[in-house]
CSV table of C-alpha atoms and ligand atoms in Angstrom, one decimal:
chain,number,residue,atom,x,y,z
T,145,MET,CA,0.0,0.0,0.0
T,146,THR,CA,1.5,3.3,-1.0
T,147,LEU,CA,0.9,6.7,0.5
T,148,HIS,CA,-0.5,7.9,-2.8
T,149,ALA,CA,-2.6,5.1,-4.2
T,150,SER,CA,-4.4,7.0,-6.9
T,151,ASN,CA,-4.2,5.7,-10.5
T,152,ALA,CA,-2.3,8.8,-11.6
T,153,ALA,CA,0.3,8.3,-8.9
T,154,ALA,CA,0.6,4.6,-9.8
T,155,ALA,CA,1.1,5.4,-13.4
T,156,LEU,CA,3.8,7.9,-12.6
T,157,LEU,CA,5.5,5.4,-10.4
T,158,GLY,CA,5.3,2.8,-13.1
T,159,GLY,CA,7.1,5.2,-15.5
T,160,LEU,CA,10.0,5.4,-13.1
T,161,HIS,CA,10.5,1.6,-13.5
T,162,THR,CA,11.6,2.2,-17.0
T,163,PHE,CA,14.9,3.7,-15.9
T,164,ILE,CA,15.4,2.8,-12.2
T,165,GLU,CA,15.4,-0.8,-10.9
T,166,PRO,CA,12.2,-1.5,-8.8
T,167,ALA,CA,14.3,-2.3,-5.7
T,168,TYR,CA,15.4,1.4,-5.7
T,169,ILE,CA,12.0,2.9,-5.8
T,170,ARG,CA,10.4,2.9,-2.4
T,171,THR,CA,6.9,3.8,-1.4
T,172,ASP,CA,6.5,2.0,1.9
T,173,PRO,CA,5.4,4.3,4.8
T,174,GLU,CA,8.7,3.8,6.8
T,175,SER,CA,10.9,4.9,3.9
T,176,CYS,CA,8.5,7.8,3.1
T,177,LEU,CA,8.8,8.9,6.7
T,178,ASN,CA,12.5,8.5,7.1
T,179,TYR,CA,13.6,10.0,3.7
T,180,GLY,CA,10.9,12.6,3.7
T,181,ARG,CA,12.1,14.6,6.7
T,182,ASP,CA,15.3,16.1,8.1
T,183,TRP,CA,16.4,16.7,11.7
T,184,THR,CA,13.8,19.6,12.1
T,185,ARG,CA,10.9,17.1,12.6
T,186,LEU,CA,8.4,20.0,12.2
T,187,HIS,CA,6.7,18.9,9.0
T,188,THR,CA,4.7,15.8,8.2
T,189,PRO,CA,6.6,13.9,5.4
T,190,ASN,CA,4.5,12.9,2.5
T,191,PRO,CA,6.6,12.1,-0.6
T,192,LEU,CA,5.2,10.2,-3.6
T,193,ALA,CA,8.2,7.9,-3.5
T,194,VAL,CA,11.8,7.7,-2.6
T,195,VAL,CA,14.2,6.9,-5.4
T,196,LEU,CA,17.8,5.8,-5.0
T,197,PRO,CA,19.7,6.4,-8.2
T,198,GLY,CA,23.0,4.6,-8.7
T,199,THR,CA,24.4,6.6,-11.6
T,200,ILE,CA,24.6,10.1,-13.1
T,201,LYS,CA,22.6,8.8,-16.1
T,202,GLU,CA,19.8,7.8,-13.7
T,203,VAL,CA,19.8,11.2,-12.0
T,204,GLN,CA,19.5,12.8,-15.5
T,205,ALA,CA,16.7,10.5,-16.5
T,206,LEU,CA,14.9,11.4,-13.2
T,207,ALA,CA,15.2,15.1,-14.0
T,208,GLY,CA,13.9,14.5,-17.6
T,209,TYR,CA,11.0,12.5,-16.2
T,210,ALA,CA,10.2,15.2,-13.7
T,211,ASN,CA,10.1,17.9,-16.4
T,212,THR,CA,7.9,15.8,-18.6
T,213,HIS,CA,5.4,14.9,-15.9
T,214,GLN,CA,5.6,18.1,-13.8
T,215,LEU,CA,7.0,16.2,-10.8
T,216,ALA,CA,8.9,17.8,-8.0
T,217,LEU,CA,12.3,16.3,-6.9
T,218,VAL,CA,13.8,16.8,-3.4
T,219,PRO,CA,17.5,16.0,-3.4
T,220,SER,CA,18.4,14.2,-0.2
T,221,GLY,CA,21.7,13.6,1.5
T,222,GLY,CA,22.1,12.5,5.2
T,223,ARG,CA,19.1,14.7,6.1
T,224,THR,CA,20.9,16.1,9.1
T,225,GLY,CA,19.8,19.6,8.1
T,226,LEU,CA,18.1,21.9,10.5
T,227,SER,CA,16.1,24.2,8.2
T,228,GLY,CA,13.7,21.8,6.4
T,229,ALA,CA,15.5,22.0,3.1
T,230,ALA,CA,15.4,18.3,2.6
T,231,VAL,CA,11.8,17.9,3.7
T,232,ALA,CA,9.3,16.3,1.2
T,233,CYS,CA,5.7,17.0,2.4
T,234,GLN,CA,3.9,17.7,-0.8
T,235,GLY,CA,4.0,14.6,-2.9
T,236,GLU,CA,7.5,15.1,-4.2
T,237,ILE,CA,10.0,12.4,-5.2
T,238,VAL,CA,12.9,12.2,-2.8
T,239,VAL,CA,16.1,11.6,-4.6
T,240,SER,CA,18.4,9.9,-2.1
T,241,MET,CA,22.1,10.0,-3.0
T,242,GLU,CA,23.1,7.3,-0.6
T,243,ARG,CA,23.9,4.6,-3.2
T,244,MET,CA,26.2,7.0,-5.0
T,245,ASN,CA,28.8,6.8,-2.2
T,246,ARG,CA,32.1,5.9,-3.9
T,247,ILE,CA,35.4,7.7,-3.6
T,248,LEU,CA,36.5,7.8,-7.2
T,249,ASP,CA,39.9,9.3,-7.3
T,250,PHE,CA,42.7,10.6,-5.1
T,251,ASP,CA,45.8,12.5,-6.1
T,252,PRO,CA,48.5,13.1,-3.6
T,253,THR,CA,50.2,15.8,-5.8
T,254,ASP,CA,47.0,17.7,-6.2
T,255,ARG,CA,46.1,16.9,-2.6
T,256,SER,CA,42.6,16.3,-3.9
T,257,VAL,CA,39.9,13.7,-3.8
T,258,THR,CA,36.9,13.1,-6.1
T,259,CYS,CA,33.9,11.4,-4.7
T,260,GLU,CA,30.2,10.8,-5.4
T,261,ALA,CA,27.7,13.0,-3.5
T,262,GLY,CA,26.5,10.3,-1.1
T,263,VAL,CA,29.9,9.8,0.6
T,264,ILE,CA,29.5,10.3,4.4
T,265,THR,CA,31.5,13.2,5.7
T,266,GLU,CA,33.3,11.0,8.2
T,267,VAL,CA,34.2,8.5,5.6
T,268,LEU,CA,35.9,11.2,3.6
T,269,GLN,CA,37.7,12.5,6.7
T,270,ASN,CA,38.9,9.0,7.5
T,271,PHE,CA,40.0,8.5,3.9
T,272,ALA,CA,42.0,11.7,4.0
T,273,ARG,CA,43.6,10.7,7.4
T,274,ASP,CA,44.6,7.2,6.0
T,275,HIS,CA,46.5,9.1,3.3
T,276,GLY,CA,48.2,11.4,5.8
T,277,LEU,CA,45.9,14.3,5.0
T,278,TYR,CA,43.0,16.1,6.4
T,279,TYR,CA,39.5,17.2,5.3
T,280,PRO,CA,38.9,20.0,7.8
T,281,VAL,CA,35.2,20.8,7.4
T,282,ASP,CA,33.8,19.2,10.6
T,283,PHE,CA,30.7,19.2,12.7
T,284,ALA,CA,28.8,16.9,15.1
T,285,SER,CA,26.7,15.3,12.4
T,286,ARG,CA,29.8,14.1,10.5
T,287,GLY,CA,28.7,10.4,10.9
T,288,SER,CA,25.5,10.9,9.0
T,289,SER,CA,25.8,14.0,6.8
T,290,GLN,CA,26.8,13.5,3.1
T,291,ILE,CA,29.2,15.5,1.0
T,292,GLY,CA,26.5,16.5,-1.5
T,293,GLY,CA,24.3,17.8,1.3
T,294,ASN,CA,27.3,19.7,2.9
T,295,ILE,CA,27.9,21.4,-0.5
T,296,ALA,CA,24.3,22.1,-1.0
T,297,THR,CA,24.2,24.0,2.3
T,298,ASN,CA,27.8,25.3,2.3
T,299,ALA,CA,28.2,23.6,5.6
T,300,GLY,CA,30.4,25.3,8.2
T,301,GLY,CA,30.9,23.8,11.6
T,302,ILE,CA,33.6,23.9,14.2
T,303,LYS,CA,36.8,24.7,12.3
T,304,VAL,CA,35.7,27.6,10.1
T,305,ILE,CA,37.9,30.1,11.9
T,306,ARG,CA,41.0,28.4,10.5
T,307,TYR,CA,39.8,26.5,7.4
T,308,GLY,CA,36.7,28.3,6.1
T,309,LEU,CA,33.4,26.8,4.9
T,310,THR,CA,32.7,23.9,2.6
T,311,ARG,CA,32.9,26.4,-0.3
T,312,ASP,CA,36.6,26.8,0.3
T,313,TRP,CA,37.3,23.1,-0.3
T,314,VAL,CA,35.3,22.5,-3.5
T,315,THR,CA,37.5,22.6,-6.6
T,316,GLY,CA,35.2,20.7,-8.9
T,317,LEU,CA,31.5,19.9,-9.1
T,318,LYS,CA,29.3,17.7,-11.3
T,319,VAL,CA,25.7,18.7,-11.1
T,320,VAL,CA,22.5,17.7,-12.9
T,321,THR,CA,20.5,20.9,-13.4
T,322,GLY,CA,16.8,21.2,-13.3
T,323,ARG,CA,16.9,21.0,-17.1
T,324,GLY,CA,18.6,17.6,-16.8
T,325,ASP,CA,21.9,18.9,-18.2
T,326,LEU,CA,25.1,17.5,-16.7
T,327,LEU,CA,27.6,20.3,-15.9
T,328,TYR,CA,31.2,19.7,-14.9
T,329,LEU,CA,32.2,22.9,-13.1
T,330,ASN,CA,35.8,24.1,-12.5
T,331,ARG,CA,37.2,20.7,-13.1
T,332,GLY,CA,39.4,20.5,-10.0
T,333,LEU,CA,41.4,23.6,-10.8
T,334,ILE,CA,42.8,25.9,-8.2
T,335,LYS,CA,42.9,28.8,-10.6
T,336,ASN,CA,40.4,29.4,-13.4
T,337,ALA,CA,39.7,32.8,-14.7
T,338,SER,CA,37.5,31.8,-17.6
T,339,GLY,CA,34.3,33.7,-16.8
T,340,TYR,CA,31.5,33.2,-14.3
T,341,ASP,CA,32.2,30.5,-11.7
T,342,LEU,CA,28.9,28.6,-11.7
T,343,ARG,CA,30.3,26.2,-9.1
T,344,HIS,CA,29.7,28.8,-6.4
T,345,LEU,CA,26.0,29.2,-7.4
T,346,PHE,CA,25.4,25.5,-6.6
T,347,ILE,CA,27.3,25.7,-3.3
T,348,GLY,CA,24.6,26.7,-0.8
T,349,SER,CA,21.7,26.5,-3.3
T,350,GLU,CA,19.9,23.9,-1.1
T,351,GLY,CA,19.0,21.6,-4.0
T,352,THR,CA,17.0,24.3,-5.8
T,353,LEU,CA,19.3,24.6,-8.9
T,354,GLY,CA,20.7,21.2,-9.5
T,355,ILE,CA,21.4,17.8,-8.0
T,356,ILE,CA,25.1,17.5,-7.0
T,357,VAL,CA,26.3,14.2,-8.1
T,358,GLU,CA,30.1,14.4,-7.8
T,359,ALA,CA,32.6,16.7,-6.1
T,360,THR,CA,36.4,17.2,-6.2
T,361,LEU,CA,37.6,18.5,-2.8
T,362,LYS,CA,40.9,19.8,-1.6
T,363,LEU,CA,42.7,18.2,1.3
T,364,THR,CA,45.3,19.7,3.6
T,365,ARG,CA,47.9,18.5,6.1
T,366,PRO,CA,46.5,17.4,9.4
T,367,LEU,CA,46.5,19.6,12.5
T,368,ARG,CA,49.7,18.9,14.6
T,369,GLU,CA,48.9,17.8,18.1
T,370,PRO,CA,46.0,20.1,18.7
T,371,ASN,CA,45.4,21.2,22.3
T,372,VAL,CA,42.0,22.2,23.7
T,373,MET,CA,41.4,24.8,26.5
T,374,VAL,CA,38.0,25.4,28.1
T,375,LEU,CA,37.8,28.7,29.9
T,376,GLY,CA,35.1,30.0,32.3
T,377,ILE,CA,34.0,33.5,31.4
T,378,PRO,CA,32.2,35.8,33.9
T,379,SER,CA,30.7,38.2,31.3
T,380,LEU,CA,29.8,38.3,27.6
T,381,ASP,CA,32.0,41.4,27.0
T,382,SER,CA,35.1,39.5,28.1
T,383,ILE,CA,34.7,37.0,25.4
T,384,MET,CA,35.8,39.3,22.6
T,385,SER,CA,38.8,40.6,24.6
T,386,LEU,CA,39.9,37.1,25.1
T,387,TYR,CA,39.4,36.2,21.5
T,388,HIS,CA,41.6,39.1,20.5
T,389,VAL,CA,44.6,38.2,22.7
T,390,PHE,CA,44.5,34.5,22.0
T,391,ARG,CA,44.1,35.0,18.3
T,392,ASN,CA,47.0,37.3,18.1
T,393,LYS,CA,49.5,34.9,19.7
T,394,LEU,CA,48.2,31.4,18.7
T,395,GLU,CA,47.1,29.8,15.5
T,396,LEU,CA,43.5,29.0,16.5
T,397,SER,CA,41.6,26.2,14.8
T,398,ALA,CA,38.4,26.7,16.9
T,399,PHE,CA,37.0,29.4,19.1
T,400,GLU,CA,33.6,28.2,20.3
T,401,PHE,CA,31.3,29.3,23.1
T,402,PHE,CA,28.4,28.0,25.2
T,403,SER,CA,26.5,29.2,28.2
T,404,GLU,CA,26.2,27.5,31.6
T,405,ARG,CA,22.6,26.7,30.8
T,406,ALA,CA,23.6,24.9,27.7
T,407,LEU,CA,26.4,23.1,29.6
T,408,ARG,CA,23.9,21.8,32.2
T,409,HIS,CA,22.2,19.8,29.5
T,410,VAL,CA,25.3,17.9,28.4
T,411,LEU,CA,26.2,17.3,32.1
T,412,ALA,CA,22.8,15.8,32.5
T,413,LYS,CA,23.8,13.2,29.9
T,414,GLY,CA,26.7,12.1,31.9
T,415,LEU,CA,29.6,14.4,31.0
T,416,HIS,CA,31.7,16.0,33.7
T,417,ARG,CA,32.1,19.7,34.5
T,418,PRO,CA,35.5,20.9,33.0
T,419,PHE,CA,36.4,22.5,36.4
T,420,GLU,CA,34.7,23.4,39.6
T,421,THR,CA,34.0,27.0,39.1
T,422,GLU,CA,30.6,27.8,37.5
T,423,THR,CA,30.6,30.8,35.2
T,424,PRO,CA,27.7,32.1,33.0
T,425,TYR,CA,29.7,31.5,29.8
T,426,TYR,CA,32.5,29.2,28.6
T,427,VAL,CA,34.8,29.3,25.5
T,428,LEU,CA,36.5,26.4,24.0
T,429,ILE,CA,39.8,27.1,22.2
T,430,GLU,CA,41.7,24.7,20.0
T,431,PHE,CA,45.2,25.4,18.8
T,432,GLU,CA,48.1,23.5,17.2
T,433,ASN,CA,50.8,22.7,19.8
T,434,PRO,CA,53.4,20.4,18.2
T,435,GLY,CA,55.8,19.1,20.9
T,436,GLY,CA,54.3,21.5,23.5
T,437,LEU,CA,55.9,24.4,21.6
T,438,HIS,CA,53.1,26.8,22.5
T,439,THR,CA,52.1,25.6,25.9
T,440,ASP,CA,54.0,28.5,27.7
T,441,THR,CA,52.3,31.0,25.4
T,442,ALA,CA,48.9,29.5,26.2
T,443,LEU,CA,49.5,29.6,29.9
T,444,ASN,CA,50.8,33.1,29.8
T,445,LEU,CA,47.7,34.2,28.0
T,446,PHE,CA,45.6,32.4,30.6
T,447,GLU,CA,47.4,34.3,33.4
T,448,HIS,CA,47.0,37.6,31.6
T,449,CYS,CA,43.3,37.1,31.0
T,450,ALA,CA,42.7,36.0,34.6
T,451,GLU,CA,44.5,39.2,35.8
T,452,GLN,CA,42.2,41.3,33.6
T,453,GLY,CA,39.2,39.5,35.1
T,454,TRP,CA,38.2,38.1,31.7
T,455,LEU,CA,38.2,34.5,32.8
T,456,ALA,CA,37.6,32.9,36.2
T,457,ASP,CA,38.9,29.3,35.6
T,458,GLY,CA,40.1,27.0,32.9
T,459,VAL,CA,41.6,23.7,31.8
T,460,ILE,CA,44.0,22.7,29.1
T,461,SER,CA,44.0,19.2,27.6
T,462,GLN,CA,46.9,16.9,28.6
T,463,SER,CA,46.0,14.1,26.1
T,464,GLU,CA,44.1,13.5,22.9
T,465,ALA,CA,41.5,11.7,24.9
T,466,GLN,CA,41.0,14.7,27.2
T,467,ALA,CA,40.8,17.0,24.2
T,468,GLN,CA,38.0,14.9,22.8
T,469,GLU,CA,36.2,14.9,26.2
T,470,LEU,CA,36.4,18.7,26.3
T,471,TRP,CA,35.1,18.9,22.7
T,472,ARG,CA,32.0,16.9,23.7
T,473,LEU,CA,31.0,19.7,26.2
T,474,ARG,CA,30.3,21.8,23.1
T,475,GLU,CA,29.5,19.3,20.4
T,476,ASP,CA,27.0,17.3,22.4
T,477,ILE,CA,24.8,20.3,23.2
T,478,SER,CA,22.6,20.0,20.1
T,479,GLU,CA,21.9,16.3,20.7
T,480,SER,CA,21.4,16.8,24.5
T,481,ILE,CA,18.5,19.2,23.9
T,482,SER,CA,16.8,17.5,20.9
T,483,GLY,CA,14.1,16.1,23.1
T,484,TYR,CA,12.8,19.6,23.9
T,485,GLN,CA,11.9,20.3,20.3
T,486,PRO,CA,14.0,23.4,20.4
T,487,TYR,CA,13.5,26.5,18.4
T,488,LYS,CA,16.8,26.7,16.7
T,489,ASN,CA,18.8,29.5,15.2
T,490,ASP,CA,22.1,30.1,13.4
T,491,ILE,CA,22.5,33.8,13.0
T,492,ALA,CA,25.6,35.5,11.6
T,493,LEU,CA,27.1,38.8,12.5
T,494,ARG,CA,30.4,40.6,12.1
T,495,ILE,CA,32.5,39.4,15.0
T,496,SER,CA,33.0,42.9,16.4
T,497,ARG,CA,29.2,43.4,16.6
T,498,ILE,CA,28.5,40.3,18.6
T,499,PRO,CA,28.7,41.6,22.2
T,500,ALA,CA,26.3,44.5,21.6
T,501,PHE,CA,23.9,42.3,19.7
T,502,LEU,CA,24.1,39.5,22.3
T,503,ASN,CA,23.3,42.0,25.1
T,504,GLU,CA,20.4,43.4,23.2
T,505,ALA,CA,19.0,40.0,22.2
T,506,ASP,CA,19.4,38.8,25.8
T,507,THR,CA,17.5,41.8,27.2
T,508,LEU,CA,14.8,41.4,24.5
T,509,LEU,CA,14.3,37.7,25.0
T,510,THR,CA,14.2,38.0,28.8
T,511,ARG,CA,11.6,40.8,28.6
T,512,GLU,CA,9.3,39.3,25.9
T,513,TYR,CA,9.6,35.6,26.8
T,514,PRO,CA,10.4,35.4,30.5
T,515,ASP,CA,9.1,31.8,30.7
T,516,PHE,CA,11.4,30.4,28.0
T,517,GLU,CA,14.7,28.7,28.7
T,518,VAL,CA,17.1,30.3,26.2
T,519,LEU,CA,20.5,28.6,25.5
T,520,TRP,CA,23.3,30.3,23.8
T,521,TYR,CA,26.2,28.6,22.1
T,522,GLY,CA,28.0,28.6,18.8
T,523,HIS,CA,31.0,29.4,16.7
T,524,ILE,CA,31.6,32.8,18.1
T,525,GLY,CA,35.0,33.1,16.5
T,526,ASP,CA,33.2,33.1,13.1
T,527,GLY,CA,30.4,35.5,14.2
T,528,ASN,CA,27.9,32.5,14.2
T,529,LEU,CA,25.6,32.2,17.2
T,530,HIS,CA,23.1,29.5,17.9
T,531,ILE,CA,20.1,30.7,20.0
T,532,ASN,CA,18.1,27.7,21.1
T,533,ILE,CA,14.8,28.0,23.0
T,534,LEU,CA,13.4,25.0,24.7
T,535,LYS,CA,9.8,24.2,24.6
T,536,PRO,CA,8.2,24.4,28.0
T,537,ALA,CA,6.6,21.1,29.0
T,538,ASP,CA,3.2,22.7,29.5
T,539,LEU,CA,3.1,24.4,26.1
T,540,ASP,CA,1.9,22.4,23.1
T,541,SER,CA,4.0,22.3,19.9
T,542,ILE,CA,1.7,24.5,17.9
T,543,ALA,CA,1.4,27.2,20.5
T,544,PHE,CA,5.2,27.0,21.0
T,545,ALA,CA,5.8,27.3,17.2
T,546,LYS,CA,3.6,30.4,17.1
T,547,LYS,CA,5.4,32.1,20.0
T,548,CYS,CA,8.7,31.3,18.3
T,549,GLY,CA,7.5,33.0,15.1
T,550,GLY,CA,7.3,36.1,17.3
T,551,VAL,CA,10.8,35.4,18.6
T,552,SER,CA,12.1,35.3,15.0
T,553,GLU,CA,10.5,38.6,14.2
T,554,HIS,CA,12.0,40.3,17.2
T,555,LEU,CA,15.4,38.7,16.8
T,556,PHE,CA,15.7,39.3,13.1
T,557,THR,CA,14.6,42.9,13.4
T,558,ALA,CA,17.4,43.5,15.8
T,559,LEU,CA,19.8,41.5,13.7
T,560,GLN,CA,19.0,43.5,10.6
T,561,GLN,CA,20.0,46.7,12.4
T,562,TYR,CA,23.4,45.0,13.1
T,563,GLY,CA,23.7,44.0,9.4
T,564,GLY,CA,23.6,40.3,10.2
T,565,SER,CA,22.3,37.2,8.4
T,566,ILE,CA,19.3,35.0,9.4
T,567,SER,CA,21.4,31.9,8.6
T,568,ALA,CA,25.2,31.4,9.0
T,569,GLU,CA,25.4,27.7,8.2
T,570,HIS,CA,22.0,25.8,8.5
T,571,GLY,CA,20.5,27.4,5.4
T,572,VAL,CA,17.0,28.9,4.7
T,573,GLY,CA,15.0,25.8,3.6
T,574,LEU,CA,11.4,26.1,4.7
T,575,LEU,CA,12.0,27.4,8.2
T,576,LYS,CA,13.6,30.7,7.5
T,577,LYS,CA,11.9,31.3,4.2
T,578,PRO,CA,9.5,33.8,5.7
T,579,TYR,CA,12.4,35.8,7.1
T,580,LEU,CA,14.7,35.9,4.0
T,581,HIS,CA,13.9,39.6,3.5
T,582,TYR,CA,15.6,40.5,6.7
T,583,THR,CA,18.9,39.6,5.0
T,584,ARG,CA,18.3,40.0,1.3
T,585,ASP,CA,16.3,42.9,-0.2
T,586,GLU,CA,13.6,42.5,-2.9
T,587,THR,CA,16.0,43.5,-5.7
T,588,GLU,CA,18.5,40.8,-4.7
T,589,ILE,CA,15.7,38.2,-4.3
T,590,SER,CA,14.6,39.0,-7.9
T,591,TYR,CA,18.1,38.1,-9.1
T,592,LEU,CA,17.9,34.8,-7.1
T,593,ARG,CA,14.6,34.0,-8.9
T,594,ALA,CA,16.2,34.7,-12.3
T,595,ILE,CA,19.0,32.3,-11.5
T,596,LYS,CA,16.6,29.7,-10.5
T,597,GLN,CA,14.7,30.2,-13.7
T,598,ALA,CA,17.9,29.7,-15.8
T,599,PHE,CA,18.8,26.4,-14.2
T,600,ASP,CA,15.3,25.0,-13.4
T,601,PRO,CA,12.7,26.7,-15.7
T,602,ASN,CA,9.9,24.2,-14.8
T,603,GLY,CA,10.6,24.5,-11.0
T,604,ILE,CA,11.1,20.7,-10.6
T,605,LEU,CA,13.9,21.1,-8.0
T,606,ASN,CA,13.0,21.5,-4.3
T,607,PRO,CA,10.1,23.9,-4.9
T,608,GLY,CA,9.2,26.1,-2.1
T,609,LYS,CA,12.6,26.1,-0.5
T,610,ILE,CA,14.6,29.3,0.2
T,611,PHE,CA,11.9,31.5,-1.6
T,612,ASP,CA,8.6,31.0,-3.4
Y,863,MLT,C1,26.1,23.1,16.3
Y,863,MLT,O1,26.9,24.0,16.1
Y,863,MLT,O2,26.0,22.4,17.3
Y,863,MLT,C2,25.2,22.7,15.1
Y,863,MLT,O3,25.1,23.7,14.2
Y,863,MLT,C3,23.8,22.3,15.5
Y,863,MLT,C4,23.0,23.2,16.3
Y,863,MLT,O4,22.9,24.4,16.0
Y,863,MLT,O5,22.3,22.8,17.3
Y,864,ZN,ZN1,26.7,25.1,14.4
């Protein structure tokens, strides 16, 4: 029994069999549920079918079929997204890339790897490590997210301060456009001044312009003996002073922050407090420290910041295992609060504007929503904050979602005054679509529409995502 048992739907599904093996066309409720949603869990999945192509030719055939029959396709990676971009709730066909998961080529001279879109991030990271190299785009969902999805959202994560975003590592892309054409963009080149670089349009396009089928990615040398420090910070304002001095003296690969309220949720899951002193905020700093070369510098900085009253306590990792334990205090926050159906956010600001914005936003949220538990954490060194609000147990999901709509309006109005963006790394998808105008003006959005029209004239690719 399929979710769409009408004759028309059955005929459409029958047509798919002419170019995809039946085993890779799924209509059972469990597949439709799993593949039709992402980690947002806010929409009710309702795809017509889930298709798992195995070749580029099959992806092209799918695009052709969708154009002929006016079907909508939702490209699907690991579905770890947090903005609803991979959600299929309107009878679309989910195009899962999970079978296209081969690493196709590696070249140590180029320090580059070519892989299919369905390769899991962690598989690529391990592949690089096994070849003495490093793929530095990293985040907590590394074990499930796929390279194609990372590219489609221009994923950021925890090492952006040193290594940049996914965009900075993509040297080549194969995409099937909404017209069904196969484009091979930039061909793995470092330099290429031959006109418009279409590659960058597809990076961050959230599956609305084309389906990414293959990527060539740069690799780099691994971090040398990274050390992790966690520091307890008494006030928000001190964070930026601290950032300034640490960044001037050490090569930082991460500068993350989280609040005591956020920390309590990971402690409740069994992790240990990094040190006895409780402070309202914490920062996690990672830096290369081969052979302990920079230990004295780090400790001197610690002393200096303590004398200034910018930090109250701290710890520095003594082993790789301890560094990993400290990382978990930050990385596990998202997972530890997932049961509260949190209202999530991933705003971006210029780093210098963060303290003023944070103070304003904090005052605003405390005044307007005194009953909400608000957690702050994020990649503060990149100007990327995650504001998470937990659903109170006595409020039903619909009432909570409505109140959170009000939070967004308040927050994004303030953000706009600071010249920020409604999304730093999670993307717009469905969730932030109503708020896009806080970051992009109407003229700019009209250019986005024109680009969509050029690559996907019949609107078969991820309709209703980013903008209507
Ligand atoms: C993170 O930084 O932990 C992720 O972006 C997920 C989240 O925002 O919760
Ligand atoms: Zn994040």
